[in-house]
Amino acid sequence: MMRLPVLSHFTPKTLDEAIALASELPSARFVAGGTDLLPKLKRRQLGASALISLTRCEELQTIKRLDDGGWRIGAGVKLVELVRLPELRSSHPAIWQAASQVASPPIRSSGTVGGNLCVDPRCFWFDQTAPWREAAGQCMKIDPAVVCRVAPNSPRCWAVSSTDLAPAMGAARAKVRIVGPAGERTVPLPELYRDDGIDYMTLSHGEVIVDVEIPGSVGWRSAFWKIRRRQSIDFALLSASVEVFMLTDEVLEARVGLGAVGSCPLFPPEVAAVLVGTKLEDDVIEAAAAAAKKLARPMETSDMPSSWRRRVLPVAVKWALREVRGDDVTDARRRYGPQVLLP
Amino acid sequence: MNSPSDPPDSAVQPGPVRRGVGTIDPRTGPTNVGVPRTRVDGRAKATGATLFADDMHLPRTLHCKLLRSPWPYARITGIDTSAAEAMPGVVKVYTGESFPIPYGILPVSHDEHALCQELVRFVGDPVAAVVAETEEQAEDALAGIKVAYEVLPSVREPEDGFVIEGPPIHERRGPGNVHKAVSFAFGDVDEGFAEADLVVEGDFHFGGNTHLALEQQATLAALDRDGRLTVWSSTQCPHYLHKHTAKALDMAPADLRIVATPNGGGFGGKSDVFNHEIVVAKAAQELGRPVKICLTREEVFLCHRGRHPIRMHLKTGLTKDGQLTGVHLKTLLDGGAYGSYGVASTYYSGSLTTVTYHVPRFQFDACRVHTNKPPCGPKRGHGTVQPRFAQEVQLDEIAEMLGKDPADLRLGMLEKAGAETANWLRLPSIGLGTCIKNIVKQSDWTNLHRKLPHGQGIGLACSSYLSGAGLPINWDRLPQSAVQLRFDRSGLVVAFCGATEIGQGSDDVLAALVGEVLGLPAMSIRLVTGDTDLTPVDLGSYSSRVTLMMGNAAVQAAERGRALIADAVAEKLSVRASTLVFADSRVFPADNPDVGMSFAKAVQLGEQKHGTLGTTGSYRPMAPSARFKGGGVGPSPTYSYTAAVALVDVDVDTGFVTVPKVWISHDIGRALNPTLARGQLVGGVYMAVGEALMESHEARDGRPFDEGRYLLRNPSMLDYKHLTHLDMPEVITDLVEEPCPEGPYGAKEIGQGPLTPVIPAIANAIYDAVGVRFHEVPITPDKLLAALEAKAKGAEDVVVGPKPFPTDVPYPEPMDVPPPWEGGNGRARGEGDYAPGQGSKARKGRSS
């Protein structure tokens, strides 16, 4: 079998202790559920001299309903706990739908909210074993001397952002609280990310996501659609999350999040702008979907060809918009993601 | 047929049985046969108690890892192992020079070495092995081995292998990298086409895929206290592993013991002899300590031996009332880097074309070519799945052209039970007509076909498969399966058999049949299987042979034991033996149950009279009718038949296909355990839907630069797409039980056949749903979406398929073999009496 490299493992009981440990150990990595990190360590895609487990840090375990109807959700909360929150399903359907479509039940039972937000961007050339990568001639993400295999003329890595929660939480105006050696800071969720397949997060060494604060959703409707090859386990080929604020049948405010179309989740204001002031008529939905297609530049990073992903992105956007409009989408859900039909 | 009260023929005849045996005693009804039962090995498997190869551990075990080639085709110009040898924990580093003797599963292609000699032939070919105290140390030391390669131009597609520039991948008769090319004319097919009202031709491609058994191969080897070598391995064929390990290590077979551990799935992927098995066997022998290896999932993908990618050209002629006049099939197989079972695969890519519908004239040309990819071999349905896909899709097209219902068209051209086909295959029983009628009714076919809304569709297809290869791999006249029984005074019956449980229910069949004859529940029979020291030979769990062959042997052994026991009991009770029945773990006169006794007491009486009770049974099929060269692949004691209907839902925006429901009906002869039989149907559907829609074992190069690289694209369970639970259709199973005279209690196979028709049924359903024909699998969303867009732009008759079949395939001149109805005698015209099965020393060891 593939085995982990030899490394030290720490289980601090407080966040302060965890951060202090990280300061002492420059090549340590934080680990929570381990569902993304451990396979990558086994495949020798990433190095680490030590793992600092966050699973015993109480501060990361919060699930709190806020006065405005919003939520504070600890980074250490397991995805399955979100799936088991009917109140979240009714208040923030898109976030619930995203959580319930991450990977598979065993992985959701171990994987955490923070871990999903930090999922390492993926690429066919990188997410392979060491012998495979050697036989393939390596790629930029593992060896800076090699050019990017999917875009040889580009100076950067195009590994694709593969978090499901980020597009949904970002569209829901979530803010992320981060604690590190230099203290605490809070940023809007989109600012967690950089558009780079290697250096994809704005966290510095020793910084930990503590929790995510999601504002209340009175008047908002939302939906998240994930396109993937199989109906379980697979990472997104594309995802679209839509949030619209409507008191009557007119959209007063809108946000759109797109996942797996670049190295970071996209929250394009120009797509959202198409929706504001409309009643989500069919032609508006078409126009929004077309705007999303224009923006997205999927690369040959994934299981399906980029040409197909480009063609199908608008489909995900359309279904999300139809769902918030109130259409019956049961049949399409059955084809794309039956988990979200399960009680 | 015997009355159950008299000793049956199989109990008294001296040699192996050659026809089906076993009759349910009408006075008691069945004990096990036909009763839905929990499988005998179910409890251990469900609770995790079963010990698989990787669960085995011995004190002082060393661990082995293999260094594999990073180049698709290269010459090894130097290996330096000194650094690795000095690394912590390393005990030994092996290279090719320690393994000079070639081996290979077929006598005609001994082209493998445990570690590469001069050439590496695919990315993943093992070059060196490290044996160390821990697996981590062995793995770390791989990096210390320095190998210098001279990279050679690699061959990637079979059609690039007819004429080559560099050295051939193997020295064969050629030309180029051709491994095997054959051609047969069973009657004049052109005459058939001239008589036809309709002649249809098409090019097809079936993509390669792999077995994906959940258990990764593992092997442990150790010397016993007497210095004899034992190898425990996850193998489907311990007998062949025995033979070839002994050969490769130049040792006496009697000094080697192979134990097949229960396989966590096989599907054909553990039927070859693998490099790692030979390497750890030698290491244990040489180092005097147990040595173990467990392959990673990636290594299992590289070992492969999976479904051959096959390109096909199929030409079919029919009369307007739907009778076939001739079929001409050409196949081109991408064999990958080694021979494996490839010669058999080459023949199988055509030989079963004739066993479902009456084909009066049949020409078949096949060619297997080596490429620098992981070697292909046998996977569930070995070689027959690909041409069947072509045949059944083309029949759907023909039905439309003739304005006939696809089910009716097939019913009208069925081959008949008792027939002998154009290529000399005997068909003792055919339940296919019943299968078709059953699924048509169950699926409401007539009301749905061509009547569903756009995007939804329904399709139908049929198939057939062997119940055991008629000839053994190594041609001899020995029994192909044997069972020994030991009757203990406690009443315990122990059955010894070389058969191998790979999840298919081999153990359950053995216990059920022995128990059936002796009136004992299957669960009470103790089994010792797959152990070359302890059990008589069974050739292995391949070609769907175990139920029929082992089953007949088991019934013979049990009937012999029963006769001995009945004799003693009859004497004691002063009744005629024929009045005794064996039921409910008792032996008693049928008309007076109260005077009977427990089975244990009966065994004691038997032992008292006859001495220690032990019996044997063995089975060897009748010689095939085909006596032409190449006619040895295809004959079987009998054939199973399957019909399937698939319902599909095509998402026209994305090209995604979901399969909500499959109806499948299988002619099994008799279901020995209906619970397991239905499980095989569901499992076959699972694998088939995966092969139809996603599974793809394919190589990629290093584009956009470094094109000399060429490796398996997706060697992981995440990237090798296969169905999850949520992608699995609802399956409606139907068992057609028309007992076959060749099988034990009338049973035929069910392990492999049911996969096959589901794939073309899905392709036909997609056509029904959206009007797009697929001449290739897998049917992926991108291909389907592109086809739908072409159709939306006005293209007519959209067919997604391969580029035209090459015209320069170096097929030989066809061998002219007259079919039975043209006065043939099973031989080729102008050839002497070519009789496989009687051995032919002249051919031995020659490379083909």
Short mmCIF file of N, CA and C in Angstrom, two decimals, chain B residues 373-500:
data_model
loop_
_atom_site.label_atom_id
_atom_site.label_comp_id
_atom_site.label_asym_id
_atom_site.label_seq_id
_atom_site.Cartn_x
_atom_site.Cartn_y
_atom_site.Cartn_z
N LYS B 373 1.87 -0.67 -23.96
CA LYS B 373 0.89 -0.34 -22.93
C LYS B 373 0.78 -1.54 -21.99
N PRO B 374 0.17 -1.36 -20.81
CA PRO B 374 -0.02 -2.50 -19.92
C PRO B 374 -0.70 -3.65 -20.67
N PRO B 375 -0.25 -4.89 -20.43
CA PRO B 375 -0.78 -6.02 -21.20
C PRO B 375 -2.27 -6.26 -20.95
N CYS B 376 -2.97 -6.56 -22.04
CA CYS B 376 -4.39 -6.91 -21.92
C CYS B 376 -4.52 -8.43 -21.76
N GLY B 377 -5.67 -8.85 -21.29
CA GLY B 377 -5.87 -10.27 -21.07
C GLY B 377 -7.35 -10.57 -20.94
N PRO B 378 -7.70 -11.47 -20.02
CA PRO B 378 -9.10 -11.84 -19.89
C PRO B 378 -9.82 -11.00 -18.85
N LYS B 379 -10.94 -10.44 -19.22
CA LYS B 379 -11.83 -9.82 -18.24
C LYS B 379 -13.23 -10.35 -18.52
N ARG B 380 -13.94 -10.62 -17.44
CA ARG B 380 -15.35 -11.04 -17.48
C ARG B 380 -15.97 -10.97 -18.89
N GLY B 381 -16.16 -12.14 -19.48
CA GLY B 381 -16.71 -12.18 -20.84
C GLY B 381 -15.63 -12.28 -21.91
N HIS B 382 -14.41 -12.54 -21.48
CA HIS B 382 -13.18 -12.64 -22.25
C HIS B 382 -13.32 -12.63 -23.77
N GLY B 383 -13.03 -11.50 -24.37
CA GLY B 383 -12.93 -11.41 -25.81
C GLY B 383 -14.25 -11.40 -26.55
N THR B 384 -15.33 -11.79 -25.87
CA THR B 384 -16.61 -11.90 -26.56
C THR B 384 -17.49 -10.67 -26.37
N VAL B 385 -17.16 -9.86 -25.37
CA VAL B 385 -17.99 -8.70 -25.05
C VAL B 385 -17.93 -7.67 -26.18
N GLN B 386 -16.72 -7.52 -26.73
CA GLN B 386 -16.53 -6.48 -27.74
C GLN B 386 -17.27 -6.81 -29.04
N PRO B 387 -17.07 -8.01 -29.65
CA PRO B 387 -17.80 -8.30 -30.89
C PRO B 387 -19.31 -8.39 -30.65
N ARG B 388 -19.70 -8.80 -29.45
CA ARG B 388 -21.14 -8.88 -29.17
C ARG B 388 -21.76 -7.47 -29.17
N PHE B 389 -20.99 -6.50 -28.67
CA PHE B 389 -21.46 -5.11 -28.71
C PHE B 389 -21.74 -4.72 -30.16
N ALA B 390 -20.76 -5.01 -31.04
CA ALA B 390 -20.94 -4.65 -32.44
C ALA B 390 -22.15 -5.36 -33.04
N GLN B 391 -22.24 -6.65 -32.78
CA GLN B 391 -23.30 -7.46 -33.37
C GLN B 391 -24.69 -6.99 -32.92
N GLU B 392 -24.82 -6.70 -31.65
CA GLU B 392 -26.14 -6.37 -31.12
C GLU B 392 -26.56 -4.94 -31.47
N VAL B 393 -25.58 -4.04 -31.60
CA VAL B 393 -25.92 -2.69 -32.06
C VAL B 393 -26.33 -2.76 -33.53
N GLN B 394 -25.57 -3.56 -34.30
CA GLN B 394 -25.91 -3.65 -35.72
C GLN B 394 -27.28 -4.31 -35.92
N LEU B 395 -27.62 -5.28 -35.09
CA LEU B 395 -28.95 -5.90 -35.22
C LEU B 395 -30.07 -4.89 -34.93
N ASP B 396 -29.79 -3.96 -34.01
CA ASP B 396 -30.78 -2.91 -33.73
C ASP B 396 -30.98 -2.03 -34.98
N GLU B 397 -29.87 -1.75 -35.66
CA GLU B 397 -29.95 -0.97 -36.91
C GLU B 397 -30.72 -1.75 -37.97
N ILE B 398 -30.42 -3.05 -38.04
CA ILE B 398 -31.07 -3.90 -39.06
C ILE B 398 -32.58 -3.98 -38.80
N ALA B 399 -32.94 -4.12 -37.52
CA ALA B 399 -34.37 -4.19 -37.19
C ALA B 399 -35.08 -2.95 -37.69
N GLU B 400 -34.44 -1.81 -37.49
CA GLU B 400 -35.06 -0.57 -37.95
C GLU B 400 -35.18 -0.54 -39.48
N MET B 401 -34.12 -0.99 -40.16
CA MET B 401 -34.15 -0.99 -41.62
C MET B 401 -35.23 -1.94 -42.15
N LEU B 402 -35.41 -3.06 -41.47
CA LEU B 402 -36.40 -4.04 -41.93
C LEU B 402 -37.79 -3.73 -41.40
N GLY B 403 -37.89 -2.69 -40.55
CA GLY B 403 -39.18 -2.36 -39.96
C GLY B 403 -39.68 -3.43 -39.01
N LYS B 404 -38.73 -4.09 -38.35
CA LYS B 404 -39.12 -5.14 -37.41
C LYS B 404 -38.82 -4.71 -35.99
N ASP B 405 -39.56 -5.25 -35.06
CA ASP B 405 -39.25 -5.04 -33.65
C ASP B 405 -37.94 -5.77 -33.34
N PRO B 406 -37.01 -5.12 -32.63
CA PRO B 406 -35.71 -5.77 -32.36
C PRO B 406 -35.84 -7.09 -31.61
N ALA B 407 -36.82 -7.21 -30.74
CA ALA B 407 -37.00 -8.48 -30.02
C ALA B 407 -37.50 -9.55 -30.97
N ASP B 408 -38.48 -9.19 -31.83
CA ASP B 408 -39.01 -10.17 -32.78
C ASP B 408 -37.96 -10.62 -33.78
N LEU B 409 -37.14 -9.65 -34.24
CA LEU B 409 -36.08 -10.00 -35.19
C LEU B 409 -35.19 -11.08 -34.60
N ARG B 410 -34.81 -10.90 -33.34
CA ARG B 410 -33.91 -11.87 -32.70
C ARG B 410 -34.63 -13.21 -32.48
N LEU B 411 -35.86 -13.14 -32.03
CA LEU B 411 -36.60 -14.39 -31.80
C LEU B 411 -36.72 -15.20 -33.09
N GLY B 412 -36.79 -14.48 -34.20
CA GLY B 412 -36.98 -15.16 -35.48
C GLY B 412 -35.72 -15.82 -36.02
N MET B 413 -34.57 -15.50 -35.49
CA MET B 413 -33.33 -16.06 -36.04
C MET B 413 -32.55 -16.88 -35.03
N LEU B 414 -33.18 -17.24 -33.91
CA LEU B 414 -32.47 -17.96 -32.86
C LEU B 414 -31.90 -19.28 -33.34
N GLU B 415 -30.74 -19.60 -32.83
CA GLU B 415 -30.16 -20.92 -33.03
C GLU B 415 -30.99 -21.90 -32.20
N LYS B 416 -30.95 -23.18 -32.57
CA LYS B 416 -31.81 -24.14 -31.88
C LYS B 416 -31.01 -25.06 -30.97
N ALA B 417 -31.61 -25.44 -29.85
CA ALA B 417 -30.94 -26.35 -28.93
C ALA B 417 -30.59 -27.64 -29.66
N GLY B 418 -29.40 -28.15 -29.39
CA GLY B 418 -28.95 -29.37 -30.05
C GLY B 418 -28.21 -29.09 -31.34
N ALA B 419 -28.18 -27.81 -31.75
CA ALA B 419 -27.54 -27.48 -33.02
C ALA B 419 -26.02 -27.51 -32.90
N GLU B 420 -25.39 -27.60 -34.04
CA GLU B 420 -23.96 -27.42 -34.14
C GLU B 420 -23.78 -26.22 -35.07
N THR B 421 -22.97 -25.26 -34.68
CA THR B 421 -22.88 -24.01 -35.44
C THR B 421 -21.94 -24.15 -36.62
N ALA B 422 -21.91 -23.09 -37.43
CA ALA B 422 -21.03 -23.09 -38.62
C ALA B 422 -19.59 -23.37 -38.23
N ASN B 423 -19.18 -22.88 -37.05
CA ASN B 423 -17.79 -23.13 -36.62
C ASN B 423 -17.69 -24.30 -35.63
N TRP B 424 -18.66 -25.20 -35.71
CA TRP B 424 -18.57 -26.49 -35.04
C TRP B 424 -18.68 -26.43 -33.52
N LEU B 425 -19.49 -25.52 -33.02
CA LEU B 425 -19.76 -25.50 -31.59
C LEU B 425 -21.08 -26.20 -31.33
N ARG B 426 -21.08 -27.12 -30.36
CA ARG B 426 -22.31 -27.84 -30.00
C ARG B 426 -23.07 -27.04 -28.96
N LEU B 427 -24.36 -26.90 -29.16
CA LEU B 427 -25.17 -26.09 -28.26
C LEU B 427 -26.23 -26.99 -27.61
N PRO B 428 -25.93 -27.56 -26.45
CA PRO B 428 -26.87 -28.53 -25.88
C PRO B 428 -28.20 -27.92 -25.43
N SER B 429 -28.19 -26.69 -24.95
CA SER B 429 -29.47 -26.11 -24.52
C SER B 429 -29.44 -24.61 -24.76
N ILE B 430 -30.58 -24.06 -25.15
CA ILE B 430 -30.68 -22.63 -25.42
C ILE B 430 -31.98 -22.12 -24.82
N GLY B 431 -31.87 -21.31 -23.78
CA GLY B 431 -33.08 -20.71 -23.18
C GLY B 431 -33.27 -19.27 -23.60
N LEU B 432 -32.57 -18.85 -24.65
CA LEU B 432 -32.58 -17.43 -24.99
C LEU B 432 -33.96 -16.93 -25.40
N GLY B 433 -34.71 -17.79 -26.09
CA GLY B 433 -36.06 -17.37 -26.50
C GLY B 433 -36.91 -17.02 -25.29
N THR B 434 -36.83 -17.86 -24.27
CA THR B 434 -37.58 -17.58 -23.05
C THR B 434 -37.08 -16.29 -22.40
N CYS B 435 -35.77 -16.10 -22.40
CA CYS B 435 -35.19 -14.88 -21.81
C CYS B 435 -35.78 -13.64 -22.50
N ILE B 436 -35.76 -13.66 -23.83
CA ILE B 436 -36.25 -12.49 -24.57
C ILE B 436 -37.73 -12.25 -24.26
N LYS B 437 -38.51 -13.33 -24.32
CA LYS B 437 -39.95 -13.17 -24.07
C LYS B 437 -40.20 -12.63 -22.66
N ASN B 438 -39.42 -13.12 -21.69
CA ASN B 438 -39.63 -12.67 -20.31
C ASN B 438 -39.32 -11.18 -20.14
N ILE B 439 -38.20 -10.72 -20.69
CA ILE B 439 -37.90 -9.29 -20.46
C ILE B 439 -38.81 -8.39 -21.27
N VAL B 440 -39.22 -8.85 -22.43
CA VAL B 440 -40.16 -8.03 -23.22
C VAL B 440 -41.43 -7.79 -22.40
N LYS B 441 -41.88 -8.86 -21.73
CA LYS B 441 -43.08 -8.74 -20.93
C LYS B 441 -42.83 -7.89 -19.67
N GLN B 442 -41.75 -8.23 -18.97
CA GLN B 442 -41.50 -7.55 -17.70
C GLN B 442 -41.23 -6.05 -17.88
N SER B 443 -40.56 -5.69 -18.98
CA SER B 443 -40.21 -4.27 -19.15
C SER B 443 -41.30 -3.50 -19.88
N ASP B 444 -42.36 -4.15 -20.28
CA ASP B 444 -43.42 -3.50 -21.07
C ASP B 444 -42.81 -2.95 -22.36
N TRP B 445 -41.87 -3.68 -22.92
CA TRP B 445 -41.08 -3.27 -24.08
C TRP B 445 -41.93 -2.71 -25.21
N THR B 446 -42.95 -3.46 -25.57
CA THR B 446 -43.72 -3.10 -26.77
C THR B 446 -44.37 -1.72 -26.62
N ASN B 447 -44.73 -1.38 -25.39
CA ASN B 447 -45.38 -0.08 -25.20
C ASN B 447 -44.40 1.06 -25.00
N LEU B 448 -43.11 0.74 -24.84
CA LEU B 448 -42.14 1.80 -24.58
C LEU B 448 -41.19 2.06 -25.75
N HIS B 449 -40.83 0.99 -26.48
CA HIS B 449 -39.83 1.15 -27.53
C HIS B 449 -40.34 2.07 -28.64
N ARG B 450 -39.55 3.08 -28.95
CA ARG B 450 -39.88 4.13 -29.94
C ARG B 450 -41.10 4.97 -29.52
N LYS B 451 -41.50 4.86 -28.28
CA LYS B 451 -42.70 5.59 -27.86
C LYS B 451 -42.41 6.52 -26.68
N LEU B 452 -41.19 6.54 -26.18
CA LEU B 452 -40.87 7.39 -25.03
C LEU B 452 -40.57 8.81 -25.51
N PRO B 453 -40.74 9.78 -24.64
CA PRO B 453 -40.42 11.16 -25.02
C PRO B 453 -38.93 11.34 -25.32
N HIS B 454 -38.60 12.37 -26.09
CA HIS B 454 -37.21 12.65 -26.44
C HIS B 454 -36.35 12.73 -25.18
N GLY B 455 -35.23 12.05 -25.21
CA GLY B 455 -34.35 12.04 -24.03
C GLY B 455 -34.46 10.76 -23.22
N GLN B 456 -35.59 10.07 -23.39
CA GLN B 456 -35.71 8.79 -22.72
C GLN B 456 -35.75 7.68 -23.76
N GLY B 457 -35.13 6.57 -23.42
CA GLY B 457 -35.12 5.50 -24.42
C GLY B 457 -34.96 4.15 -23.78
N ILE B 458 -35.25 3.14 -24.60
CA ILE B 458 -35.17 1.77 -24.11
C ILE B 458 -34.51 0.93 -25.21
N GLY B 459 -33.63 0.02 -24.79
CA GLY B 459 -32.90 -0.78 -25.77
C GLY B 459 -32.78 -2.21 -25.31
N LEU B 460 -32.61 -3.09 -26.27
CA LEU B 460 -32.58 -4.53 -25.98
C LEU B 460 -31.36 -5.16 -26.65
N ALA B 461 -30.78 -6.14 -25.98
CA ALA B 461 -29.69 -6.90 -26.60
C ALA B 461 -29.57 -8.25 -25.92
N CYS B 462 -28.85 -9.16 -26.59
CA CYS B 462 -28.69 -10.53 -26.09
C CYS B 462 -27.22 -10.93 -26.14
N SER B 463 -26.94 -12.04 -25.51
CA SER B 463 -25.57 -12.56 -25.58
C SER B 463 -25.54 -14.00 -25.10
N SER B 464 -24.34 -14.56 -25.16
CA SER B 464 -24.12 -15.93 -24.72
C SER B 464 -22.70 -16.04 -24.20
N TYR B 465 -22.48 -17.00 -23.32
CA TYR B 465 -21.11 -17.23 -22.87
C TYR B 465 -20.88 -18.69 -22.57
N LEU B 466 -19.60 -19.05 -22.54
CA LEU B 466 -19.17 -20.42 -22.24
C LEU B 466 -19.56 -20.83 -20.84
N SER B 467 -19.77 -22.13 -20.64
CA SER B 467 -19.75 -22.68 -19.28
C SER B 467 -18.50 -23.53 -19.17
N GLY B 468 -17.38 -22.85 -19.19
CA GLY B 468 -16.10 -23.56 -19.12
C GLY B 468 -15.50 -23.77 -20.48
N ALA B 469 -14.23 -23.46 -20.61
CA ALA B 469 -13.52 -23.72 -21.85
C ALA B 469 -13.44 -25.23 -22.05
N GLY B 470 -13.76 -25.68 -23.25
CA GLY B 470 -13.79 -27.11 -23.51
C GLY B 470 -12.43 -27.77 -23.42
N LEU B 471 -11.39 -26.99 -23.73
CA LEU B 471 -10.04 -27.54 -23.67
C LEU B 471 -9.25 -26.83 -22.59
N PRO B 472 -8.35 -27.57 -21.94
CA PRO B 472 -7.50 -26.92 -20.94
C PRO B 472 -6.43 -26.08 -21.62
N ILE B 473 -5.83 -25.17 -20.88
CA ILE B 473 -4.78 -24.31 -21.44
C ILE B 473 -3.59 -25.16 -21.88
N ASN B 474 -3.22 -26.10 -21.04
CA ASN B 474 -2.14 -27.01 -21.39
C ASN B 474 -2.79 -28.31 -21.86
N TRP B 475 -2.65 -28.56 -23.16
CA TRP B 475 -3.42 -29.67 -23.74
C TRP B 475 -3.00 -31.01 -23.16
N ASP B 476 -3.91 -31.62 -22.47
CA ASP B 476 -3.67 -32.98 -21.99
C ASP B 476 -5.04 -33.61 -21.80
N ARG B 477 -5.02 -34.88 -21.41
CA ARG B 477 -6.27 -35.62 -21.29
C ARG B 477 -6.64 -35.82 -19.83
N LEU B 478 -6.06 -35.03 -18.96
CA LEU B 478 -6.31 -35.19 -17.52
C LEU B 478 -7.65 -34.55 -17.15
N PRO B 479 -8.20 -34.95 -16.02
CA PRO B 479 -9.43 -34.27 -15.58
C PRO B 479 -9.17 -32.78 -15.42
N GLN B 480 -10.21 -31.97 -15.69
CA GLN B 480 -10.06 -30.52 -15.55
C GLN B 480 -10.52 -30.04 -14.19
N SER B 481 -11.22 -30.91 -13.49
CA SER B 481 -11.57 -30.57 -12.12
C SER B 481 -11.72 -31.86 -11.34
N ALA B 482 -11.37 -31.81 -10.06
CA ALA B 482 -11.47 -33.01 -9.25
C ALA B 482 -11.81 -32.63 -7.81
N VAL B 483 -12.53 -33.53 -7.16
CA VAL B 483 -12.96 -33.31 -5.78
C VAL B 483 -12.67 -34.58 -5.00
N GLN B 484 -12.12 -34.40 -3.81
CA GLN B 484 -11.96 -35.54 -2.90
C GLN B 484 -12.84 -35.27 -1.69
N LEU B 485 -13.46 -36.34 -1.18
CA LEU B 485 -14.26 -36.21 0.03
C LEU B 485 -13.71 -37.11 1.11
N ARG B 486 -13.73 -36.60 2.32
CA ARG B 486 -13.36 -37.40 3.48
C ARG B 486 -14.57 -37.44 4.40
N PHE B 487 -14.98 -38.65 4.79
CA PHE B 487 -16.16 -38.82 5.64
C PHE B 487 -15.67 -39.16 7.04
N ASP B 488 -15.93 -38.28 7.99
CA ASP B 488 -15.45 -38.49 9.35
C ASP B 488 -16.52 -39.18 10.17
N ARG B 489 -16.05 -39.93 11.21
CA ARG B 489 -17.00 -40.62 12.09
C ARG B 489 -17.97 -39.68 12.77
N SER B 490 -17.56 -38.41 12.91
CA SER B 490 -18.44 -37.43 13.55
C SER B 490 -19.62 -37.05 12.66
N GLY B 491 -19.54 -37.50 11.43
CA GLY B 491 -20.58 -37.09 10.48
C GLY B 491 -20.12 -35.91 9.63
N LEU B 492 -18.93 -35.39 9.97
CA LEU B 492 -18.40 -34.28 9.17
C LEU B 492 -17.95 -34.80 7.80
N VAL B 493 -18.29 -34.03 6.78
CA VAL B 493 -17.77 -34.31 5.44
C VAL B 493 -16.87 -33.16 5.06
N VAL B 494 -15.63 -33.48 4.68
CA VAL B 494 -14.70 -32.46 4.22
C VAL B 494 -14.51 -32.64 2.72
N ALA B 495 -14.68 -31.54 2.00
CA ALA B 495 -14.49 -31.58 0.54
C ALA B 495 -13.19 -30.87 0.21
N PHE B 496 -12.34 -31.54 -0.55
CA PHE B 496 -11.07 -30.98 -0.98
C PHE B 496 -11.15 -30.72 -2.48
N CYS B 497 -10.84 -29.51 -2.89
CA CYS B 497 -10.89 -29.20 -4.32
C CYS B 497 -9.97 -28.03 -4.61
N GLY B 498 -9.28 -28.09 -5.74
CA GLY B 498 -8.38 -27.00 -6.11
C GLY B 498 -9.08 -25.72 -6.55
N ALA B 499 -10.40 -25.74 -6.59
CA ALA B 499 -11.13 -24.56 -7.06
C ALA B 499 -10.91 -23.38 -6.12
N THR B 500 -11.09 -22.19 -6.65
CA THR B 500 -10.72 -20.98 -5.96
C THR B 500 -11.91 -20.05 -5.81
#
